[in-house]
């Protein structure tokens, strides 16, 4: 089969590799019909994730069709159309039993690490993929949900909702600011309304992305490059600060921005993946009684979000801005890597 293979920092290739095979009775083999590229894949290609070794097939998002199941798989059948979750779940360890799938203790990849696809085992940017713990790591896709919609449920919609909205403790009537209107930030914007946010402020350097943010539920937008960006945000809160500040970029400056606009007693939810240390000004923040949260998605809300997508309550398909075929994988990476220029949100690669 063909797959997108990591060759070391700055190196990747769409090349021939052996087909995956069942390695455990709980495995399934899935023909990947649609996949996409995540910002984390770009981090890997820069060499920022040393656990990813040369020869690894990248990718952790996808929709596909089951072609083979292990003898212990009980809830799925050959021919089922499924969402591949970005997080493994053995379904029975103490962490999985409490919904903390991101720290599944199953030994696939590594015990205690839920993100294994394209990281510690071969991933979804391939014609076929082996899925461990298939009964808990795959979700059947209803006939009315498209591949474009389904692939957004692999990672970004659960990430924005769980780590941004839920960890940020959004409640009815809140003013929520989302710093970074990329795919995950837009997912947080789209799902903040589920918990009754009254005002949702999108903050970004890119005016095109801010315009798109309104399509996902943003009530107000602020260009972060403006000299008075902070004053603009505070003006929307009667000067008190936002109830919840969601950081969805992953650089020190944007984390600091979040701490500057949150009100006393509010919440800062860090969703962005940081590659550098961040200064935490406890000498200023301790007296404000704020909560700071962060984490890796558990994907324990995927089934619920799938119901909302199926009932047209979440516009998941709007995240898909560019489409490619499998033989255009390298072109898709180029387009996604130049998102500011190409105006790409999520690039979708299909058979």
mmCIF file of C-alpha atoms in Angstrom:
data_model
loop_
_atom_site.group_PDB
_atom_site.id
_atom_site.type_symbol
_atom_site.label_atom_id
_atom_site.label_comp_id
_atom_site.label_asym_id
_atom_site.label_seq_id
_atom_site.Cartn_x
_atom_site.Cartn_y
_atom_site.Cartn_z
ATOM 1 C CA UNK A 1 0.000 0.000 0.000
ATOM 2 C CA UNK A 2 0.956 3.674 -0.170
ATOM 3 C CA UNK A 3 1.510 5.793 2.943
ATOM 4 C CA UNK A 4 2.933 9.145 4.057
ATOM 5 C CA UNK A 5 6.180 8.187 5.793
ATOM 6 C CA UNK A 6 8.309 10.331 8.105
ATOM 7 C CA UNK A 7 11.954 10.382 7.005
ATOM 8 C CA UNK A 8 13.383 12.580 9.741
ATOM 9 C CA UNK A 9 13.129 16.349 10.352
ATOM 10 C CA UNK A 10 11.966 18.047 7.162
ATOM 11 C CA UNK A 11 11.599 14.781 5.269
ATOM 12 C CA UNK A 12 8.454 12.943 4.199
ATOM 13 C CA UNK A 13 7.420 10.748 1.284
ATOM 14 C CA UNK A 14 4.295 9.170 -0.213
ATOM 15 C CA UNK A 15 5.704 5.706 -0.784
ATOM 16 C CA UNK A 16 5.101 1.951 -0.793
ATOM 17 C CA UNK A 17 5.016 0.184 2.576
ATOM 18 C CA UNK A 18 3.784 -3.252 3.722
ATOM 19 C CA UNK A 19 0.068 -3.634 4.373
ATOM 20 C CA UNK A 20 -0.864 -3.681 8.084
ATOM 21 C CA UNK A 21 -1.880 -6.994 9.656
ATOM 22 C CA UNK A 22 -3.796 -7.968 12.770
ATOM 23 C CA UNK A 23 -1.445 -8.209 15.752
ATOM 24 C CA UNK A 24 -3.991 -8.725 18.530
ATOM 25 C CA UNK A 25 -7.494 -10.229 18.761
ATOM 26 C CA UNK A 26 -8.805 -6.746 19.624
ATOM 27 C CA UNK A 27 -7.428 -5.166 16.418
ATOM 28 C CA UNK A 28 -9.226 -4.148 13.252
ATOM 29 C CA UNK A 29 -7.862 -3.256 9.832
ATOM 30 C CA UNK A 30 -9.506 -0.195 8.305
ATOM 31 C CA UNK A 31 -9.328 0.929 4.684
ATOM 32 C CA UNK A 32 -8.786 4.664 5.003
ATOM 33 C CA UNK A 33 -11.294 6.456 2.779
ATOM 34 C CA UNK A 34 -10.642 9.991 4.043
ATOM 35 C CA UNK A 35 -7.960 11.531 6.213
ATOM 36 C CA UNK A 36 -6.560 14.974 6.984
ATOM 37 C CA UNK A 37 -3.477 16.774 8.265
ATOM 38 C CA UNK A 38 -3.109 18.233 11.764
ATOM 39 C CA UNK A 39 -0.832 20.977 13.018
ATOM 40 C CA UNK A 40 0.791 18.286 15.165
ATOM 41 C CA UNK A 41 1.958 16.568 11.966
ATOM 42 C CA UNK A 42 3.777 19.769 11.030
ATOM 43 C CA UNK A 43 5.393 19.822 14.486
ATOM 44 C CA UNK A 44 6.571 16.247 13.912
ATOM 45 C CA UNK A 45 8.066 17.142 10.539
ATOM 46 C CA UNK A 46 10.004 19.965 12.178
ATOM 47 C CA UNK A 47 11.539 17.423 14.567
ATOM 48 C CA UNK A 48 9.643 18.736 17.598
ATOM 49 C CA UNK A 49 8.380 15.275 18.646
ATOM 50 C CA UNK A 50 11.461 13.067 19.070
ATOM 51 C CA UNK A 51 9.373 10.010 20.014
ATOM 52 C CA UNK A 52 8.349 9.781 16.348
ATOM 53 C CA UNK A 53 10.981 7.632 14.668
ATOM 54 C CA UNK A 54 12.116 7.516 11.061
ATOM 55 C CA UNK A 55 9.850 5.243 9.032
ATOM 56 C CA UNK A 56 6.689 6.032 10.996
ATOM 57 C CA UNK A 57 3.487 6.488 9.010
ATOM 58 C CA UNK A 58 2.005 9.814 10.086
ATOM 59 C CA UNK A 59 -1.584 10.862 10.785
ATOM 60 C CA UNK A 60 -4.126 10.346 13.567
ATOM 61 C CA UNK A 61 -7.434 11.325 11.939
ATOM 62 C CA UNK A 62 -9.568 9.403 9.506
ATOM 63 C CA UNK A 63 -12.791 7.858 8.284
ATOM 64 C CA UNK A 64 -12.748 4.430 6.706
ATOM 65 C CA UNK A 65 -14.276 1.023 6.121
ATOM 66 C CA UNK A 66 -13.401 -2.050 8.173
ATOM 67 C CA UNK A 67 -11.835 -4.809 6.087
ATOM 68 C CA UNK A 68 -10.800 -7.240 8.841
ATOM 69 C CA UNK A 69 -11.475 -7.709 12.555
ATOM 70 C CA UNK A 70 -9.752 -9.706 15.282
ATOM 71 C CA UNK A 71 -11.485 -12.579 17.033
ATOM 72 C CA UNK A 72 -12.166 -10.527 20.189
ATOM 73 C CA UNK A 73 -13.848 -7.595 18.393
ATOM 74 C CA UNK A 74 -17.544 -7.832 19.233
ATOM 75 C CA UNK A 75 -19.237 -4.550 18.268
ATOM 76 C CA UNK A 76 -17.930 -4.077 14.735
ATOM 77 C CA UNK A 77 -18.133 -5.971 11.465
ATOM 78 C CA UNK A 78 -16.323 -6.031 8.145
ATOM 79 C CA UNK A 79 -17.917 -3.368 5.963
ATOM 80 C CA UNK A 80 -18.761 -0.967 8.810
ATOM 81 C CA UNK A 81 -18.000 2.674 8.035
ATOM 82 C CA UNK A 82 -16.175 4.189 11.005
ATOM 83 C CA UNK A 83 -14.510 7.227 12.511
ATOM 84 C CA UNK A 84 -10.974 6.487 13.685
ATOM 85 C CA UNK A 85 -10.450 8.219 17.032
ATOM 86 C CA UNK A 86 -7.105 9.953 17.482
ATOM 87 C CA UNK A 87 -6.912 8.409 20.979
ATOM 88 C CA UNK A 88 -6.660 4.689 21.756
ATOM 89 C CA UNK A 89 -8.875 3.257 24.494
ATOM 90 C CA UNK A 90 -8.557 -0.246 25.864
ATOM 91 C CA UNK A 91 -11.882 0.364 27.604
ATOM 92 C CA UNK A 92 -11.138 -1.405 30.885
ATOM 93 C CA UNK A 93 -8.105 0.126 32.631
ATOM 94 C CA UNK A 94 -8.632 2.494 35.553
ATOM 95 C CA UNK A 95 -8.058 5.590 33.401
ATOM 96 C CA UNK A 96 -10.391 4.476 30.615
ATOM 97 C CA UNK A 97 -13.037 3.553 33.185
ATOM 98 C CA UNK A 98 -13.006 7.172 34.376
ATOM 99 C CA UNK A 99 -13.070 8.613 30.840
ATOM 100 C CA UNK A 100 -9.384 9.566 30.844
ATOM 101 C CA UNK A 101 -8.687 7.848 27.530
ATOM 102 C CA UNK A 102 -5.731 10.155 26.851
ATOM 103 C CA UNK A 103 -3.857 8.161 29.484
ATOM 104 C CA UNK A 104 -5.076 4.676 28.595
ATOM 105 C CA UNK A 105 -2.921 2.128 30.398
ATOM 106 C CA UNK A 106 -3.162 -0.419 27.601
ATOM 107 C CA UNK A 107 0.289 -1.387 26.383
ATOM 108 C CA UNK A 108 -0.325 -0.555 22.708
ATOM 109 C CA UNK A 109 2.308 2.048 21.782
ATOM 110 C CA UNK A 110 3.067 2.790 25.423
ATOM 111 C CA UNK A 111 1.120 2.367 28.636
ATOM 112 C CA UNK A 112 -0.307 5.660 29.842
ATOM 113 C CA UNK A 113 -0.211 7.394 26.458
ATOM 114 C CA UNK A 114 -3.475 7.595 24.516
ATOM 115 C CA UNK A 115 -2.160 9.338 21.405
ATOM 116 C CA UNK A 116 -0.386 6.559 19.537
ATOM 117 C CA UNK A 117 -1.402 6.892 15.842
ATOM 118 C CA UNK A 118 1.320 8.604 13.825
ATOM 119 C CA UNK A 119 3.288 8.901 17.046
ATOM 120 C CA UNK A 120 4.165 5.532 18.568
ATOM 121 C CA UNK A 121 2.446 3.271 16.002
ATOM 122 C CA UNK A 122 1.700 3.721 12.314
ATOM 123 C CA UNK A 123 -1.014 6.238 11.571
ATOM 124 C CA UNK A 124 -3.889 7.071 9.265
ATOM 125 C CA UNK A 125 -2.224 8.870 6.358
ATOM 126 C CA UNK A 126 -2.193 5.607 4.463
ATOM 127 C CA UNK A 127 -4.416 3.394 2.365
ATOM 128 C CA UNK A 128 -4.947 1.039 5.317
ATOM 129 C CA UNK A 129 -4.364 1.283 9.071
ATOM 130 C CA UNK A 130 -4.342 -1.168 11.989
ATOM 131 C CA UNK A 131 -6.534 0.063 14.831
ATOM 132 C CA UNK A 132 -5.876 -1.385 18.303
ATOM 133 C CA UNK A 133 -8.731 -1.818 20.802
ATOM 134 C CA UNK A 134 -11.113 -1.470 17.877
ATOM 135 C CA UNK A 135 -14.351 -1.759 19.873
ATOM 136 C CA UNK A 136 -13.438 1.386 21.838
ATOM 137 C CA UNK A 137 -11.262 3.281 19.355
ATOM 138 C CA UNK A 138 -13.653 3.241 16.388
ATOM 139 C CA UNK A 139 -17.115 4.813 16.090
ATOM 140 C CA UNK A 140 -19.728 3.690 13.570
ATOM 141 C CA UNK A 141 -20.636 6.485 11.187
ATOM 142 C CA UNK A 142 -24.330 7.012 10.386
ATOM 143 C CA UNK A 143 -25.269 7.004 6.702
ATOM 144 C CA UNK A 144 -26.264 10.683 6.811
ATOM 145 C CA UNK A 145 -22.846 11.900 7.987
ATOM 146 C CA UNK A 146 -20.323 12.658 5.248
ATOM 147 C CA UNK A 147 -16.626 11.854 5.316
ATOM 148 C CA UNK A 148 -15.872 15.588 5.538
ATOM 149 C CA UNK A 149 -17.983 15.788 8.690
ATOM 150 C CA UNK A 150 -16.806 12.512 10.178
ATOM 151 C CA UNK A 151 -13.083 13.188 9.906
ATOM 152 C CA UNK A 152 -13.495 16.342 12.016
ATOM 153 C CA UNK A 153 -14.687 14.097 14.853
ATOM 154 C CA UNK A 154 -11.400 12.191 14.955
ATOM 155 C CA UNK A 155 -9.622 14.993 16.783
ATOM 156 C CA UNK A 156 -10.394 18.692 16.381
ATOM 157 C CA UNK A 157 -14.056 18.845 17.431
ATOM 158 C CA UNK A 158 -13.506 16.771 20.595
ATOM 159 C CA UNK A 159 -10.301 18.700 21.332
ATOM 160 C CA UNK A 160 -11.890 22.132 21.061
ATOM 161 C CA UNK A 161 -14.903 21.030 23.084
ATOM 162 C CA UNK A 162 -13.238 18.997 25.821
ATOM 163 C CA UNK A 163 -10.022 20.936 26.441
ATOM 164 C CA UNK A 164 -11.422 24.359 25.596
ATOM 165 C CA UNK A 165 -15.088 24.430 26.571
ATOM 166 C CA UNK A 166 -15.357 21.708 29.211
ATOM 167 C CA UNK A 167 -12.001 22.308 30.886
ATOM 168 C CA UNK A 168 -12.704 26.049 30.662
ATOM 169 C CA UNK A 169 -15.937 25.500 32.629
ATOM 170 C CA UNK A 170 -18.074 27.481 30.209
ATOM 171 C CA UNK A 171 -21.556 28.076 31.628
ATOM 172 C CA UNK A 172 -24.754 29.831 30.492
ATOM 173 C CA UNK A 173 -24.325 33.564 29.972
ATOM 174 C CA UNK A 174 -20.510 33.512 29.898
ATOM 175 C CA UNK A 175 -18.299 35.736 27.801
ATOM 176 C CA UNK A 176 -15.763 33.451 26.099
ATOM 177 C CA UNK A 177 -12.673 34.591 24.193
ATOM 178 C CA UNK A 178 -10.922 32.163 21.848
ATOM 179 C CA UNK A 179 -7.385 33.187 20.925
ATOM 180 C CA UNK A 180 -6.531 31.572 17.605
ATOM 181 C CA UNK A 181 -9.169 30.979 14.935
ATOM 182 C CA UNK A 182 -7.501 27.969 13.363
ATOM 183 C CA UNK A 183 -9.308 24.607 13.128
ATOM 184 C CA UNK A 184 -9.212 23.797 16.862
ATOM 185 C CA UNK A 185 -10.068 27.357 17.848
ATOM 186 C CA UNK A 186 -13.035 27.257 15.474
ATOM 187 C CA UNK A 187 -14.079 23.942 17.025
ATOM 188 C CA UNK A 188 -14.063 25.626 20.444
ATOM 189 C CA UNK A 189 -16.106 28.520 19.051
ATOM 190 C CA UNK A 190 -18.611 26.128 17.468
ATOM 191 C CA UNK A 191 -19.107 24.158 20.689
ATOM 192 C CA UNK A 192 -19.021 26.977 23.262
ATOM 193 C CA UNK A 193 -22.670 27.629 22.526
ATOM 194 C CA UNK A 194 -23.542 24.108 23.681
ATOM 195 C CA UNK A 195 -22.979 25.280 27.252
ATOM 196 C CA UNK A 196 -24.782 28.574 26.781
ATOM 197 C CA UNK A 197 -22.017 31.103 26.150
ATOM 198 C CA UNK A 198 -23.694 34.468 25.491
ATOM 199 C CA UNK A 199 -20.737 36.206 23.840
ATOM 200 C CA UNK A 200 -17.965 34.461 21.909
ATOM 201 C CA UNK A 201 -15.004 36.631 20.902
ATOM 202 C CA UNK A 202 -12.606 35.326 18.245
ATOM 203 C CA UNK A 203 -9.085 36.805 18.405
ATOM 204 C CA UNK A 204 -6.553 36.260 15.616
ATOM 205 C CA UNK A 205 -3.987 38.022 13.440
ATOM 206 C CA UNK A 206 -5.656 36.748 10.254
ATOM 207 C CA UNK A 207 -8.725 38.746 9.267
ATOM 208 C CA UNK A 208 -9.841 35.987 6.886
ATOM 209 C CA UNK A 209 -9.977 33.507 9.742
ATOM 210 C CA UNK A 210 -11.846 35.999 11.884
ATOM 211 C CA UNK A 211 -14.451 36.313 9.160
ATOM 212 C CA UNK A 212 -14.747 32.520 9.041
ATOM 213 C CA UNK A 213 -15.123 32.472 12.834
ATOM 214 C CA UNK A 214 -18.507 34.160 12.508
ATOM 215 C CA UNK A 215 -19.682 31.158 10.454
ATOM 216 C CA UNK A 216 -18.956 28.997 13.497
ATOM 217 C CA UNK A 217 -20.721 31.138 16.083
ATOM 218 C CA UNK A 218 -18.380 33.993 17.012
ATOM 219 C CA UNK A 219 -20.398 37.055 18.005
ATOM 220 C CA UNK A 220 -17.426 39.443 17.907
ATOM 221 C CA UNK A 221 -13.930 39.489 16.422
ATOM 222 C CA UNK A 222 -10.721 41.274 17.389
ATOM 223 C CA UNK A 223 -7.523 41.528 15.330
ATOM 224 C CA UNK A 224 -4.758 40.616 17.757
ATOM 225 C CA UNK A 225 -2.219 42.724 15.883
ATOM 226 C CA UNK A 226 -4.111 45.907 16.724
ATOM 227 C CA UNK A 227 -2.415 48.142 19.268
ATOM 228 C CA UNK A 228 -5.613 48.291 21.319
ATOM 229 C CA UNK A 229 -6.633 44.623 21.006
ATOM 230 C CA UNK A 230 -6.864 44.197 24.783
ATOM 231 C CA UNK A 231 -8.984 47.312 25.199
ATOM 232 C CA UNK A 232 -11.313 46.060 22.459
ATOM 233 C CA UNK A 233 -11.821 42.764 24.293
ATOM 234 C CA UNK A 234 -12.374 44.389 27.680
ATOM 235 C CA UNK A 235 -14.882 46.801 26.140
ATOM 236 C CA UNK A 236 -17.029 43.788 25.285
ATOM 237 C CA UNK A 237 -17.049 42.774 28.959
ATOM 238 C CA UNK A 238 -17.800 46.155 30.582
ATOM 239 C CA UNK A 239 -14.153 46.195 31.591
ATOM 240 C CA UNK A 240 -14.413 43.119 33.824
ATOM 241 C CA UNK A 241 -12.589 40.632 31.604
ATOM 242 C CA UNK A 242 -13.845 37.445 29.986
ATOM 243 C CA UNK A 243 -15.225 34.543 31.978
ATOM 244 C CA UNK A 244 -13.253 32.030 29.926
ATOM 245 C CA UNK A 245 -10.134 32.616 27.817
ATOM 246 C CA UNK A 246 -9.304 29.700 25.504
ATOM 247 C CA UNK A 247 -5.745 29.639 24.117
ATOM 248 C CA UNK A 248 -5.708 27.729 20.810
ATOM 249 C CA UNK A 249 -2.367 28.667 19.243
ATOM 250 C CA UNK A 250 0.443 27.264 21.372
ATOM 251 C CA UNK A 251 2.984 30.084 21.657
ATOM 252 C CA UNK A 252 4.043 32.024 24.771
ATOM 253 C CA UNK A 253 2.549 35.316 23.594
ATOM 254 C CA UNK A 254 -0.964 33.938 23.165
ATOM 255 C CA UNK A 255 -0.935 32.215 26.548
ATOM 256 C CA UNK A 256 0.060 35.502 28.146
ATOM 257 C CA UNK A 257 -2.749 37.227 26.240
ATOM 258 C CA UNK A 258 -5.247 34.787 27.750
ATOM 259 C CA UNK A 259 -4.086 35.600 31.284
ATOM 260 C CA UNK A 260 -4.360 39.329 30.549
ATOM 261 C CA UNK A 261 -8.039 39.302 29.575
ATOM 262 C CA UNK A 262 -9.568 36.821 32.032
ATOM 263 C CA UNK A 263 -11.623 38.293 34.876
ATOM 264 C CA UNK A 264 -11.012 37.493 38.563
ATOM 265 C CA UNK A 265 -12.518 34.090 39.276
ATOM 266 C CA UNK A 266 -12.405 33.181 35.593
ATOM 267 C CA UNK A 267 -10.821 30.318 33.668
ATOM 268 C CA UNK A 268 -7.912 30.046 31.241
ATOM 269 C CA UNK A 269 -8.117 26.885 29.144
ATOM 270 C CA UNK A 270 -4.912 26.132 27.252
ATOM 271 C CA UNK A 271 -5.588 23.999 24.164
ATOM 272 C CA UNK A 272 -2.570 24.924 22.042
ATOM 273 C CA UNK A 273 0.445 22.606 21.876
ATOM 274 C CA UNK A 274 3.442 24.536 23.184
ATOM 275 C CA UNK A 275 6.933 23.808 21.931
ATOM 276 C CA UNK A 276 8.654 26.341 24.174
ATOM 277 C CA UNK A 277 8.500 27.235 27.888
ATOM 278 C CA UNK A 278 5.902 29.801 28.890
ATOM 279 C CA UNK A 279 6.279 32.393 31.635
ATOM 280 C CA UNK A 280 3.563 32.126 34.276
ATOM 281 C CA UNK A 281 3.376 35.359 36.250
ATOM 282 C CA UNK A 282 2.172 33.974 39.542
ATOM 283 C CA UNK A 283 3.276 37.171 41.266
ATOM 284 C CA UNK A 284 0.406 38.877 39.408
ATOM 285 C CA UNK A 285 -2.082 36.046 38.938
ATOM 286 C CA UNK A 286 -2.265 34.505 42.415
ATOM 287 C CA UNK A 287 -4.538 37.229 43.734
ATOM 288 C CA UNK A 288 -7.023 36.941 40.827
ATOM 289 C CA UNK A 289 -8.434 33.545 41.808
ATOM 290 C CA UNK A 290 -8.288 32.215 38.264
ATOM 291 C CA UNK A 291 -8.140 28.579 37.194
ATOM 292 C CA UNK A 292 -5.707 27.409 34.500
ATOM 293 C CA UNK A 293 -6.315 24.113 32.719
ATOM 294 C CA UNK A 294 -4.661 22.185 29.915
ATOM 295 C CA UNK A 295 -4.590 18.701 28.514
ATOM 296 C CA UNK A 296 -4.686 16.158 25.728
ATOM 297 C CA UNK A 297 -8.086 15.298 24.304
ATOM 298 C CA UNK A 298 -9.755 12.191 25.748
ATOM 299 C CA UNK A 299 -12.219 11.819 22.855
ATOM 300 C CA UNK A 300 -14.798 10.643 25.392
ATOM 301 C CA UNK A 301 -17.345 13.080 23.916
ATOM 302 C CA UNK A 302 -17.059 11.847 20.332
ATOM 303 C CA UNK A 303 -20.327 9.904 20.351
ATOM 304 C CA UNK A 304 -22.250 12.875 21.705
ATOM 305 C CA UNK A 305 -20.670 15.267 19.201
ATOM 306 C CA UNK A 306 -21.435 12.804 16.405
ATOM 307 C CA UNK A 307 -25.129 13.005 17.292
ATOM 308 C CA UNK A 308 -24.978 16.801 17.077
ATOM 309 C CA UNK A 309 -23.212 16.702 13.715
ATOM 310 C CA UNK A 310 -25.733 14.172 12.400
ATOM 311 C CA UNK A 311 -28.621 16.416 13.483
ATOM 312 C CA UNK A 312 -27.005 19.458 11.806
ATOM 313 C CA UNK A 313 -26.382 21.211 15.134
ATOM 314 C CA UNK A 314 -22.636 21.563 14.488
ATOM 315 C CA UNK A 315 -21.278 22.754 11.090
ATOM 316 C CA UNK A 316 -18.370 20.314 10.958
ATOM 317 C CA UNK A 317 -18.285 20.279 7.165
ATOM 318 C CA UNK A 318 -17.389 24.001 7.062
ATOM 319 C CA UNK A 319 -13.944 23.156 8.427
ATOM 320 C CA UNK A 320 -13.079 21.338 5.181
ATOM 321 C CA UNK A 321 -11.752 24.055 2.859
ATOM 322 C CA UNK A 322 -9.475 22.145 0.474
ATOM 323 C CA UNK A 323 -9.808 18.676 -1.055
ATOM 324 C CA UNK A 324 -7.137 16.386 -2.483
ATOM 325 C CA UNK A 325 -6.797 12.799 -3.651
ATOM 326 C CA UNK A 326 -4.333 10.338 -2.132
ATOM 327 C CA UNK A 327 -1.879 10.844 -4.997
ATOM 328 C CA UNK A 328 -1.818 14.563 -4.109
ATOM 329 C CA UNK A 329 -0.674 14.038 -0.512
ATOM 330 C CA UNK A 330 2.487 16.124 -0.844
ATOM 331 C CA UNK A 331 0.504 18.944 -2.455
ATOM 332 C CA UNK A 332 -1.964 18.768 0.444
ATOM 333 C CA UNK A 333 0.898 19.158 2.935
ATOM 334 C CA UNK A 334 2.217 22.148 1.020
ATOM 335 C CA UNK A 335 -1.209 23.804 1.020
ATOM 336 C CA UNK A 336 -1.759 23.175 4.738
ATOM 337 C CA UNK A 337 1.749 24.319 5.612
ATOM 338 C CA UNK A 338 1.033 27.688 3.938
ATOM 339 C CA UNK A 339 -2.389 28.142 5.538
ATOM 340 C CA UNK A 340 -2.102 31.903 5.948
ATOM 341 C CA UNK A 341 -1.507 32.225 2.207
ATOM 342 C CA UNK A 342 -3.861 29.493 0.964
ATOM 343 C CA UNK A 343 -6.619 30.235 3.520
ATOM 344 C CA UNK A 344 -6.738 26.551 4.419
ATOM 345 C CA UNK A 345 -8.506 25.370 7.560
ATOM 346 C CA UNK A 346 -8.559 21.596 7.152
ATOM 347 C CA UNK A 347 -7.295 19.894 4.007
ATOM 348 C CA UNK A 348 -9.224 16.690 3.312
ATOM 349 C CA UNK A 349 -7.520 13.847 1.455
ATOM 350 C CA UNK A 350 -9.745 11.101 0.038
ATOM 351 C CA UNK A 351 -9.469 8.078 -2.214
#
